[in-house]
Short mmCIF file of C-alpha atoms in Angstrom, two decimals:
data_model
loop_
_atom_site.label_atom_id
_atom_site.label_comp_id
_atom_site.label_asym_id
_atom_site.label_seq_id
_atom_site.Cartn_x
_atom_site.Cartn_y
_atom_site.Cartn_z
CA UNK L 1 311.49 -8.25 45.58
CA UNK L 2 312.34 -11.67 44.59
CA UNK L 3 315.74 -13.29 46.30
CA UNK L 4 318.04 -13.30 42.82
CA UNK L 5 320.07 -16.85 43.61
CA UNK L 6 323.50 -17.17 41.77
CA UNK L 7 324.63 -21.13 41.30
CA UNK L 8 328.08 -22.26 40.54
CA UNK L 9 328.15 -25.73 39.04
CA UNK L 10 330.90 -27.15 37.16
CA UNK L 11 328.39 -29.23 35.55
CA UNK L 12 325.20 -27.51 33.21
CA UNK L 13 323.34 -28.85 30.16
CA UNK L 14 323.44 -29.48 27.60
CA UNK L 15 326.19 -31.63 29.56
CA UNK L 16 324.70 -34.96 30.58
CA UNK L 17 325.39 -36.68 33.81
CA UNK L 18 323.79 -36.74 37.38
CA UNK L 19 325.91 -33.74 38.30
CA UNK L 20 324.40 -31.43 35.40
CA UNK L 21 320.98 -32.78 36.07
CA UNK L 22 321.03 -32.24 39.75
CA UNK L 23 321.97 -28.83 39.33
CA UNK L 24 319.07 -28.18 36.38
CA UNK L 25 316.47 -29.21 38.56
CA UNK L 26 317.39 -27.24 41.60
CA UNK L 27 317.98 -24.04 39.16
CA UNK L 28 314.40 -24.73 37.85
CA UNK L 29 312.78 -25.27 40.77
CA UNK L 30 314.05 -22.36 42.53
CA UNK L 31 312.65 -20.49 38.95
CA UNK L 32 309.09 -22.40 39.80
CA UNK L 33 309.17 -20.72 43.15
CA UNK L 34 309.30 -17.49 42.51
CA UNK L 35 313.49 -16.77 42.56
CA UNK L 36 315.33 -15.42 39.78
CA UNK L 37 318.46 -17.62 39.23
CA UNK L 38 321.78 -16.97 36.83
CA UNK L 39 323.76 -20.22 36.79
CA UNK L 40 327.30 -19.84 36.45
CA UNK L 41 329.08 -22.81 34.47
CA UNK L 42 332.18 -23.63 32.38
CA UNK L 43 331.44 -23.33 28.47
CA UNK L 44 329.95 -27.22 27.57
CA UNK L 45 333.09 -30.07 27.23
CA UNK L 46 332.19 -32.58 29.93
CA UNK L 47 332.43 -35.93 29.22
CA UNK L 48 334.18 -34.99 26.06
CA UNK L 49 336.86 -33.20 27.55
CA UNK L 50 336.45 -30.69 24.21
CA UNK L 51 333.70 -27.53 23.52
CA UNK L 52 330.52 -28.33 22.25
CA UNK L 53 329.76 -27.52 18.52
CA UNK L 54 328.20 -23.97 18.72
CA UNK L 55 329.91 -22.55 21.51
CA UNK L 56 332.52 -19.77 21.64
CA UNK L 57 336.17 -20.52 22.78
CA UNK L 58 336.28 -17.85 25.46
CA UNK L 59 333.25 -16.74 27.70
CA UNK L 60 331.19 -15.22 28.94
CA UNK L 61 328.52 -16.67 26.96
CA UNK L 62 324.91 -16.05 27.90
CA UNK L 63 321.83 -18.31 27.28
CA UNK L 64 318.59 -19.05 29.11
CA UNK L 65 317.61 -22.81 29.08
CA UNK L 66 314.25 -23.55 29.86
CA UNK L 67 313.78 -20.28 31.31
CA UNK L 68 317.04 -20.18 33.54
CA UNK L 69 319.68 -17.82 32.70
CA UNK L 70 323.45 -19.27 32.53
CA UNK L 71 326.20 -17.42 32.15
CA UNK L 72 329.14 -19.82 29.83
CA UNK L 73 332.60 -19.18 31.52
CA UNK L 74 336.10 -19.70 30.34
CA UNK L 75 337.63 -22.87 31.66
CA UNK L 76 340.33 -25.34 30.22
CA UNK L 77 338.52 -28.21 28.52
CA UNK L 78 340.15 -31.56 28.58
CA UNK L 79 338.81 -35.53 29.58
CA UNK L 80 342.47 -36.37 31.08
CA UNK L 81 343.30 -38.18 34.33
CA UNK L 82 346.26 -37.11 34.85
CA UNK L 83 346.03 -34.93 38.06
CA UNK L 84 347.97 -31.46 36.90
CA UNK L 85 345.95 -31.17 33.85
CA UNK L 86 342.59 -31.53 35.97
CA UNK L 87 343.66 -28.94 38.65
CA UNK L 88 344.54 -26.75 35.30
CA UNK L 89 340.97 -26.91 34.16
CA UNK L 90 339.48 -26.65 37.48
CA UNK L 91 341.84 -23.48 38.75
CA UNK L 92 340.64 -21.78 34.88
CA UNK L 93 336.90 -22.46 35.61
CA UNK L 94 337.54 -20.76 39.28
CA UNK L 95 339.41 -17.66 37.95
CA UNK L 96 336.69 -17.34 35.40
CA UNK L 97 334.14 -17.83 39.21
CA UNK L 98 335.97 -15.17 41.06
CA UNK L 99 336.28 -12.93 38.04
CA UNK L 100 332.84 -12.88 37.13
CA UNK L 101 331.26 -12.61 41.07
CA UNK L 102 333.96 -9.99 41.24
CA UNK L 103 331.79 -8.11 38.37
CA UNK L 104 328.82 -5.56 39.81
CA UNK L 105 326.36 -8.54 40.21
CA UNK L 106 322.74 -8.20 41.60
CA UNK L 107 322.91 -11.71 43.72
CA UNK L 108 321.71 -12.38 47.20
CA UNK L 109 323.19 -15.40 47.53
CA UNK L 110 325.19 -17.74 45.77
CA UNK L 111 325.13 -21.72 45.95
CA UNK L 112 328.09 -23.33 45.73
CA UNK L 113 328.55 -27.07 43.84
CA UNK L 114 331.03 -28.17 45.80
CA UNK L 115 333.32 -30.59 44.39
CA UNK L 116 335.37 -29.90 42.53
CA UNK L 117 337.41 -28.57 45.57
CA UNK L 118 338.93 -25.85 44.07
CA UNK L 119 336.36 -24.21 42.39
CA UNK L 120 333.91 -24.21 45.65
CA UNK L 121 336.61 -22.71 47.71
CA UNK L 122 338.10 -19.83 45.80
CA UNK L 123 334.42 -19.08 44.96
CA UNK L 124 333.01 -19.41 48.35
CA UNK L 125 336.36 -16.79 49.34
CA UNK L 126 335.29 -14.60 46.74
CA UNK L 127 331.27 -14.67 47.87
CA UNK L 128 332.04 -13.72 51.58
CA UNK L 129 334.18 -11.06 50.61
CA UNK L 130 331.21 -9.54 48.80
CA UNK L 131 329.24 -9.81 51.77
CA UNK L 132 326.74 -12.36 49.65
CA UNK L 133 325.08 -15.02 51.36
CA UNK L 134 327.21 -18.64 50.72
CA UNK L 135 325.33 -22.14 50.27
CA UNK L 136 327.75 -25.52 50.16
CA UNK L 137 326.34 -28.10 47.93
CA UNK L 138 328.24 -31.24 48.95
CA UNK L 139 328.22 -34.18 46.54
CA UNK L 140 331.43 -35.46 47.18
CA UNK L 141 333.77 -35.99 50.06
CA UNK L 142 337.10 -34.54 48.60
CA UNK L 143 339.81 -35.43 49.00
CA UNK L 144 338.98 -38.53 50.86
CA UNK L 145 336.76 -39.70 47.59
CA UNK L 146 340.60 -39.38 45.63
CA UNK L 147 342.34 -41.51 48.58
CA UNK L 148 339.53 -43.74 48.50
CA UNK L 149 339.59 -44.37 44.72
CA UNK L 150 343.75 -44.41 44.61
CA UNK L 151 343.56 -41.54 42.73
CA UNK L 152 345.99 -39.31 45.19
CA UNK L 153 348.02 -39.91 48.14
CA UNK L 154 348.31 -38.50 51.60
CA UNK L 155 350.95 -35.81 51.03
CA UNK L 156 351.45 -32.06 50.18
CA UNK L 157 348.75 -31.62 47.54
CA UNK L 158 346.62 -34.15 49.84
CA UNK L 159 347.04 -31.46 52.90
CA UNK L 160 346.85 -28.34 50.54
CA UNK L 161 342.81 -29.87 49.52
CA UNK L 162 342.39 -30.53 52.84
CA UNK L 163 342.96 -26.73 54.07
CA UNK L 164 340.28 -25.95 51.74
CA UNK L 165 337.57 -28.82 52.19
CA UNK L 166 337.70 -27.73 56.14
CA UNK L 167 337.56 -23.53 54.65
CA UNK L 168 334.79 -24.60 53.31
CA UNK L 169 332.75 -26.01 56.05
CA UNK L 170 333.91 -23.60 58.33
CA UNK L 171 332.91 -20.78 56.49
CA UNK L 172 329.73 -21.94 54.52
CA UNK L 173 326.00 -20.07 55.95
CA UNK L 174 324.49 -23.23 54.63
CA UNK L 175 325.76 -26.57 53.64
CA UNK L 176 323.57 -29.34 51.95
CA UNK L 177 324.68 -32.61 51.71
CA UNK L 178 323.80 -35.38 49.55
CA UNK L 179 323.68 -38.25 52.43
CA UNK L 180 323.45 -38.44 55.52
CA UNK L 181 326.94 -39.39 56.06
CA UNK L 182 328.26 -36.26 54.27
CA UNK L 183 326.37 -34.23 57.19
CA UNK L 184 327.96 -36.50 59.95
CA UNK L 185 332.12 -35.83 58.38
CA UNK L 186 330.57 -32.18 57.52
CA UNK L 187 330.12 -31.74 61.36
CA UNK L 188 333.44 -33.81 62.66
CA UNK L 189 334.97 -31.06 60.55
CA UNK L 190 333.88 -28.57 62.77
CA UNK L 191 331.08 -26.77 60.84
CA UNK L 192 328.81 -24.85 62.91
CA UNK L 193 326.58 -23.59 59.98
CA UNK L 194 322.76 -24.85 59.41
CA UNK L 195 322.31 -28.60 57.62
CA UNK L 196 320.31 -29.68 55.18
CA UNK L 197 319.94 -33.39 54.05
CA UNK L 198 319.25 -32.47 50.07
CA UNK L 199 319.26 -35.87 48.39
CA UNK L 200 319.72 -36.31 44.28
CA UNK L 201 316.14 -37.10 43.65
CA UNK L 202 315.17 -36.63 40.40
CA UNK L 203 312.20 -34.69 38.16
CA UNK L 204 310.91 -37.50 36.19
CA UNK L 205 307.11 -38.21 34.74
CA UNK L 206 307.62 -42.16 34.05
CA UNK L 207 304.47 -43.03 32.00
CA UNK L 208 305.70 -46.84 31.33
CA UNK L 209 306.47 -49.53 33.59
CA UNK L 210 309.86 -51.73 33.17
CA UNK L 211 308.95 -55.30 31.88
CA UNK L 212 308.37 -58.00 34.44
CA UNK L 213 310.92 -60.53 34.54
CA UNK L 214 310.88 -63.46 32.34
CA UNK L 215 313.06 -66.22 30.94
CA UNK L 216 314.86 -63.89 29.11
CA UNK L 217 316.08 -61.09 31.21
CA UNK L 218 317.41 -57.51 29.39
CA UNK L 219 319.86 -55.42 31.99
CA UNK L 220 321.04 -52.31 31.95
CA UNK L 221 323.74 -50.51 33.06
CA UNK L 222 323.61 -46.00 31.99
CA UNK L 223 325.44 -43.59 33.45
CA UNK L 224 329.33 -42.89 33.47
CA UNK L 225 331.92 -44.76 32.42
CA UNK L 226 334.78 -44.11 34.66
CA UNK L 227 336.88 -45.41 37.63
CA UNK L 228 334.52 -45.19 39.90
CA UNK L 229 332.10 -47.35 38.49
CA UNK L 230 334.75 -50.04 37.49
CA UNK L 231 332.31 -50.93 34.20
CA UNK L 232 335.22 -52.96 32.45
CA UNK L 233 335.70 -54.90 35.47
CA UNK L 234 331.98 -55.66 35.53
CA UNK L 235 332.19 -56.59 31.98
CA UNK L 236 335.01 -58.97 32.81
CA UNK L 237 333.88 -60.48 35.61
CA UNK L 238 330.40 -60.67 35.50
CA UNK L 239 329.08 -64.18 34.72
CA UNK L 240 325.25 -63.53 32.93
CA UNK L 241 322.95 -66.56 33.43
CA UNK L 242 321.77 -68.62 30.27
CA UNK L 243 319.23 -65.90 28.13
CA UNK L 244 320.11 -62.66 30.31
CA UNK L 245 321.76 -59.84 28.50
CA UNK L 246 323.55 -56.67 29.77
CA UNK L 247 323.42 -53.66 27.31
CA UNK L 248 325.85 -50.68 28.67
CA UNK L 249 325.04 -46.69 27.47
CA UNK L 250 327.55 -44.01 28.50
CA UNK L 251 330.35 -42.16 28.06
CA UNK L 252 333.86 -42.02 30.16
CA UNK L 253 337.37 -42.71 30.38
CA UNK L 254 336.92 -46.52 30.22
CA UNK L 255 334.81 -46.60 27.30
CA UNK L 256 337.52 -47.63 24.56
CA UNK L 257 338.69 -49.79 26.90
CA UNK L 258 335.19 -51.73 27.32
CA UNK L 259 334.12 -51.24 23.23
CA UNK L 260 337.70 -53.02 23.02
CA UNK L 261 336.79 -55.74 25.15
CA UNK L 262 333.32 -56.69 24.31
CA UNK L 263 335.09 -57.35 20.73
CA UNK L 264 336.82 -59.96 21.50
CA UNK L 265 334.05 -61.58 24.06
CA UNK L 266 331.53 -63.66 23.63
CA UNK L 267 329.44 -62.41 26.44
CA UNK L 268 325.94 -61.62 25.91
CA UNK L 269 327.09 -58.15 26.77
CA UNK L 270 326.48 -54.87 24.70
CA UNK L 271 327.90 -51.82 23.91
CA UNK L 272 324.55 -49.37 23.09
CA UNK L 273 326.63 -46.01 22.76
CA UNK L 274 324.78 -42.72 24.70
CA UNK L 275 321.50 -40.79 24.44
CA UNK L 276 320.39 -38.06 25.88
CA UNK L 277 318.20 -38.32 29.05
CA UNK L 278 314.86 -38.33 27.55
CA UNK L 279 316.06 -41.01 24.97
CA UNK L 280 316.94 -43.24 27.52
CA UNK L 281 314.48 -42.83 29.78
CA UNK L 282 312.21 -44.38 27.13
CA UNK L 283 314.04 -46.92 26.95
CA UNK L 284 313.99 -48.53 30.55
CA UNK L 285 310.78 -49.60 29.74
CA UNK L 286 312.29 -52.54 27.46
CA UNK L 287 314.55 -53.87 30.79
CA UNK L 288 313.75 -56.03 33.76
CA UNK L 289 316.77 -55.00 35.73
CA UNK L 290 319.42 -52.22 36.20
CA UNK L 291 323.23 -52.62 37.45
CA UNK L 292 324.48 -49.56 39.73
CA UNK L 293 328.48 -50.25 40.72
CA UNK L 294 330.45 -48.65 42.19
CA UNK L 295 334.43 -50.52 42.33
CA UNK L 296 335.26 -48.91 45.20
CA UNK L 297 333.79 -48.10 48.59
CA UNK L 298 333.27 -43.88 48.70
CA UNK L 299 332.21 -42.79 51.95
CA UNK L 300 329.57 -40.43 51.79
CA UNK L 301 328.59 -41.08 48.09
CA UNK L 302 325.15 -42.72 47.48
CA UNK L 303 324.56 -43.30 43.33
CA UNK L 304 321.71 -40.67 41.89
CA UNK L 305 320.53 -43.81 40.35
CA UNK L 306 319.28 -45.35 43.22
CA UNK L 307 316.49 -42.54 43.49
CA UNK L 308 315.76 -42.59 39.80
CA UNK L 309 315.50 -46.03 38.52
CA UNK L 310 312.68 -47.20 40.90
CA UNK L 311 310.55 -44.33 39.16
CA UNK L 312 310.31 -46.64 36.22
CA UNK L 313 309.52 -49.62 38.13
CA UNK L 314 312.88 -51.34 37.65
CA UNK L 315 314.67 -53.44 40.58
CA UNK L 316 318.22 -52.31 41.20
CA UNK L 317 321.69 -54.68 42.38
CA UNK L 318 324.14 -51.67 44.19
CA UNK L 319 327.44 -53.13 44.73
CA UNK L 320 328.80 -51.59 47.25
CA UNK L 321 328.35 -50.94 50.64
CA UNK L 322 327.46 -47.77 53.24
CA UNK L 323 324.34 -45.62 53.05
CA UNK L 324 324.14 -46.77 49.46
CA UNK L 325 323.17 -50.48 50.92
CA UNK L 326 320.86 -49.32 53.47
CA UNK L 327 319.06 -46.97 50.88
CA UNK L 328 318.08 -50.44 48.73
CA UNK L 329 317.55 -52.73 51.95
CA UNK L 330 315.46 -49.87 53.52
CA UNK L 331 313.26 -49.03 50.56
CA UNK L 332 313.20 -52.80 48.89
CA UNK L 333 314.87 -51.38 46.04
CA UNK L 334 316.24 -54.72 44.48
CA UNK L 335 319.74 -56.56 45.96
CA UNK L 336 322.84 -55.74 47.24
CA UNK L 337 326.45 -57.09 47.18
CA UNK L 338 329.83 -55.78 47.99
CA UNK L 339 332.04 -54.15 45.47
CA UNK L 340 334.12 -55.68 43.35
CA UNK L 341 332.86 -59.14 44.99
CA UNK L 342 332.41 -60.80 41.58
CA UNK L 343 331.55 -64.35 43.02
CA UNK L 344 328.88 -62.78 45.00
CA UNK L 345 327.64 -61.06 42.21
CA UNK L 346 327.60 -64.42 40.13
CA UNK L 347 325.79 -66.48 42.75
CA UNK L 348 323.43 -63.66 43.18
CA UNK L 349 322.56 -63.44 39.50
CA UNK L 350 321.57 -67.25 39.13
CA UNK L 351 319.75 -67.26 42.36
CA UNK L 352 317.39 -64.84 40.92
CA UNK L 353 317.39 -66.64 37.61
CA UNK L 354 316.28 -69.39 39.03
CA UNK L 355 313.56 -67.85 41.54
CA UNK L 356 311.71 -64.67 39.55
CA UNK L 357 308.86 -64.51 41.85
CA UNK L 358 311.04 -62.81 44.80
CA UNK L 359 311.92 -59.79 42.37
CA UNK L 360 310.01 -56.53 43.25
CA UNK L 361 307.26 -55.55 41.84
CA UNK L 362 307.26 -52.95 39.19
CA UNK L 363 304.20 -51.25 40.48
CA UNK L 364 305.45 -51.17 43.87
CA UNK L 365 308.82 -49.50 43.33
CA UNK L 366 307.17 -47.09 41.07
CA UNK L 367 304.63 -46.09 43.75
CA UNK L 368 307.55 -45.83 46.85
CA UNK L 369 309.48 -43.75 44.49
CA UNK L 370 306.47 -41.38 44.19
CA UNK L 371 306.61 -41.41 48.11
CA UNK L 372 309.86 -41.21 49.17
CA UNK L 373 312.17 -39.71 46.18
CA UNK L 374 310.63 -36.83 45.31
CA UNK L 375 312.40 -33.03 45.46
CA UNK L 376 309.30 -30.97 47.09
CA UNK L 377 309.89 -31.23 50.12
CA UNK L 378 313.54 -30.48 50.68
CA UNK L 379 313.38 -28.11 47.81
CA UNK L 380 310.72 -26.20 50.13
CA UNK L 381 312.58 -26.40 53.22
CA UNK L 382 315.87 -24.62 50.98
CA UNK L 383 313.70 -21.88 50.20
CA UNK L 384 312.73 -21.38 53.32
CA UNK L 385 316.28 -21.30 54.49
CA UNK L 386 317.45 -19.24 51.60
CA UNK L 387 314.33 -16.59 52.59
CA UNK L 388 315.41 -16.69 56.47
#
């Protein structure tokens, strides 16, 4: 009989982001292989912070997407920063978790998306009580990613989320972790259980090739517009050679705040508003060059977009630093600088401006992509684990 997988994500289409599509590949692909899989997931609000047209107020809702059944759980929508109202939504999205696992359920084992913090450990509490087989999916380092971003400080409610990051790792049958230096705190931590590096490569078919560069350069920056990513700072700081142009899509707590800026600029400098996946995906083919920032150094987090943008050919700049550096010097992704290091930024941008013949090549990047970011592999060594 076929291993029946439960995920908890709280992140699912039609939600957009690298956390939702993550999760809907490894849901499908555990489908392709011959698991059944029931995704558990808050009812759709993220990044609006408000339910999607068409969707109850109170779960559970069930639909099948593309063949995987999800099961729409209460939760406590909102978009604020303001740290009691996210623990709110997070500790409704785990009661709805616990309640629902708590139900007569037919799983073998449940997977874990792990953060947010809370949700992974009362879930992963509720999972071993039933005996059911638990997988960790680490993305993010919490809390040290809040510390790191000056989000929270060391303190009570800093200790409190520490008790349960190192419940988690203790406790876990199988952790995955999204870089290599995820698996390296994972073990400092004192986690005994198996390891598996499971990178965020993505599912794409890229039929077109990004343009080569030319006098005129088009970048892009898509993806989230939040803290993390420091996109207004980029917008402010950033000094575009003569003919380039940088055209921002996405969504996030800084997005006013950029649409309000680019107003009253005169930077050659964008605002393109969101599309789906699909949409935009089509559109990379009109850009020479993609921006992927992060403001402030996040040990253990390497951007999805590192893996996906080389599938359509186009050269990358990552500023920051960590794994997320060595992944572009050791692939020949494009160019590095630190965060937030605006002059090197500038001096890189009119160094290539003035020298286009040292850019990657299109073809190549597509073609190491193929190679190297790919899901296959790990997905079949999961299955394997998940079948042990």
């Amino acid at each position: 009989m076929a291993k029946h997988i439960c995920i908890v994500s709280n992140y699912y289409p039609p939600e957009m982001g690298a956390a939702a599509n993550r999760i809907q590949i490894l849901a499908e692909s555990l489908l392709a292989r011959g698991m059944e899989v029931t995704v558990l997931c808050p009812l759709p609000n993220y990044p609006f912070g408000a339910l999607f047209d068409g969707y109850p107020t109170k779960g559970p809702y069930s639909e099948v997407i593309n063949g995987v059944q999800t099961l729409r759980l209460s939760t406590f929508a909102t978009k604020s920063t303001k740290p009691w109202l996210r623990f709110k939504a997070m500790g409704a999205f785990a009661k709805s978790v616990s309640k629902q696992l708590n139900k007569e359920h037919p799983y073998d084992a449940v997977i874990i998306q792990c953060s947010p913090l809370l949700v992974g450990f009362r879930s992963l509490k509720t999972a071993k009580k039933l005996s059911l087989k638990t997988v960790i999916n680490i993305s993010d380092i919490w809390p040290l990613a809040a510390v790191e971003l000056g989000a929270m400080k060391k303190g009570l409610i800093y200790a409190w989320m520490r008790m349960m990051e190192v419940y988690i790792y203790k406790n876990a049958n199988l952790i995955l972790g999204q870089s290599e230096e995820i698996l390296t705190h994972v073990s400092k931590e004192g986690a005994e259980a198996p390891q598996l590096l499971y990178r965020n490569f993505p599912r794409v078919e890229a039929t077109t090739l990004c343009k080569q560069p030319e006098k005129a350069v088009k970048v892009i920056y898509a993806g989230l517009l939040g803290a993390a990513q420091g996109i207004l700072s980029v917008c402010e700081q950033i000094e575009l050679p003569p003919q380039w142009e940088l055209h921002i899509y996405g969504q996030g707590n800084e997005q006013e705040a950029i649409v309000d800026y680019l107003n009253s600029s005169s930077k050659s400098i964008i605002y393109m508003g969101s599309l789906s996946k699909e949409e935009l995906h089509a559109k990379f083919a009109e850009y020479h060059l993609a921006l992927a920032p992060l403001k402030t150094r996040i040990y253990g987090s390497v951007p999805s977009k590192l893996f996906e943008l080389p599938h359509f050919g186009l050269p990358v700049i990552f500023m920051g630093t960590g794994e997320g550096a060595d992944v572009v010097k050791n692939y020949g992704l494009g160019w590095s600088v630190k965060g937030s290091d605006w002059k090197g930024l500038n001096k890189l941008l009119a160094t290539m401006d003035e020298d286009k013949s040292a850019w990657p090549d299109p073809k190549q990047l597509q073609q190491t992509a193929q190679k190297e970011f790919t899901p296959e592999q790990q997905l079949a060594r999961l299955v394997e684990l998940l079948n042990q």
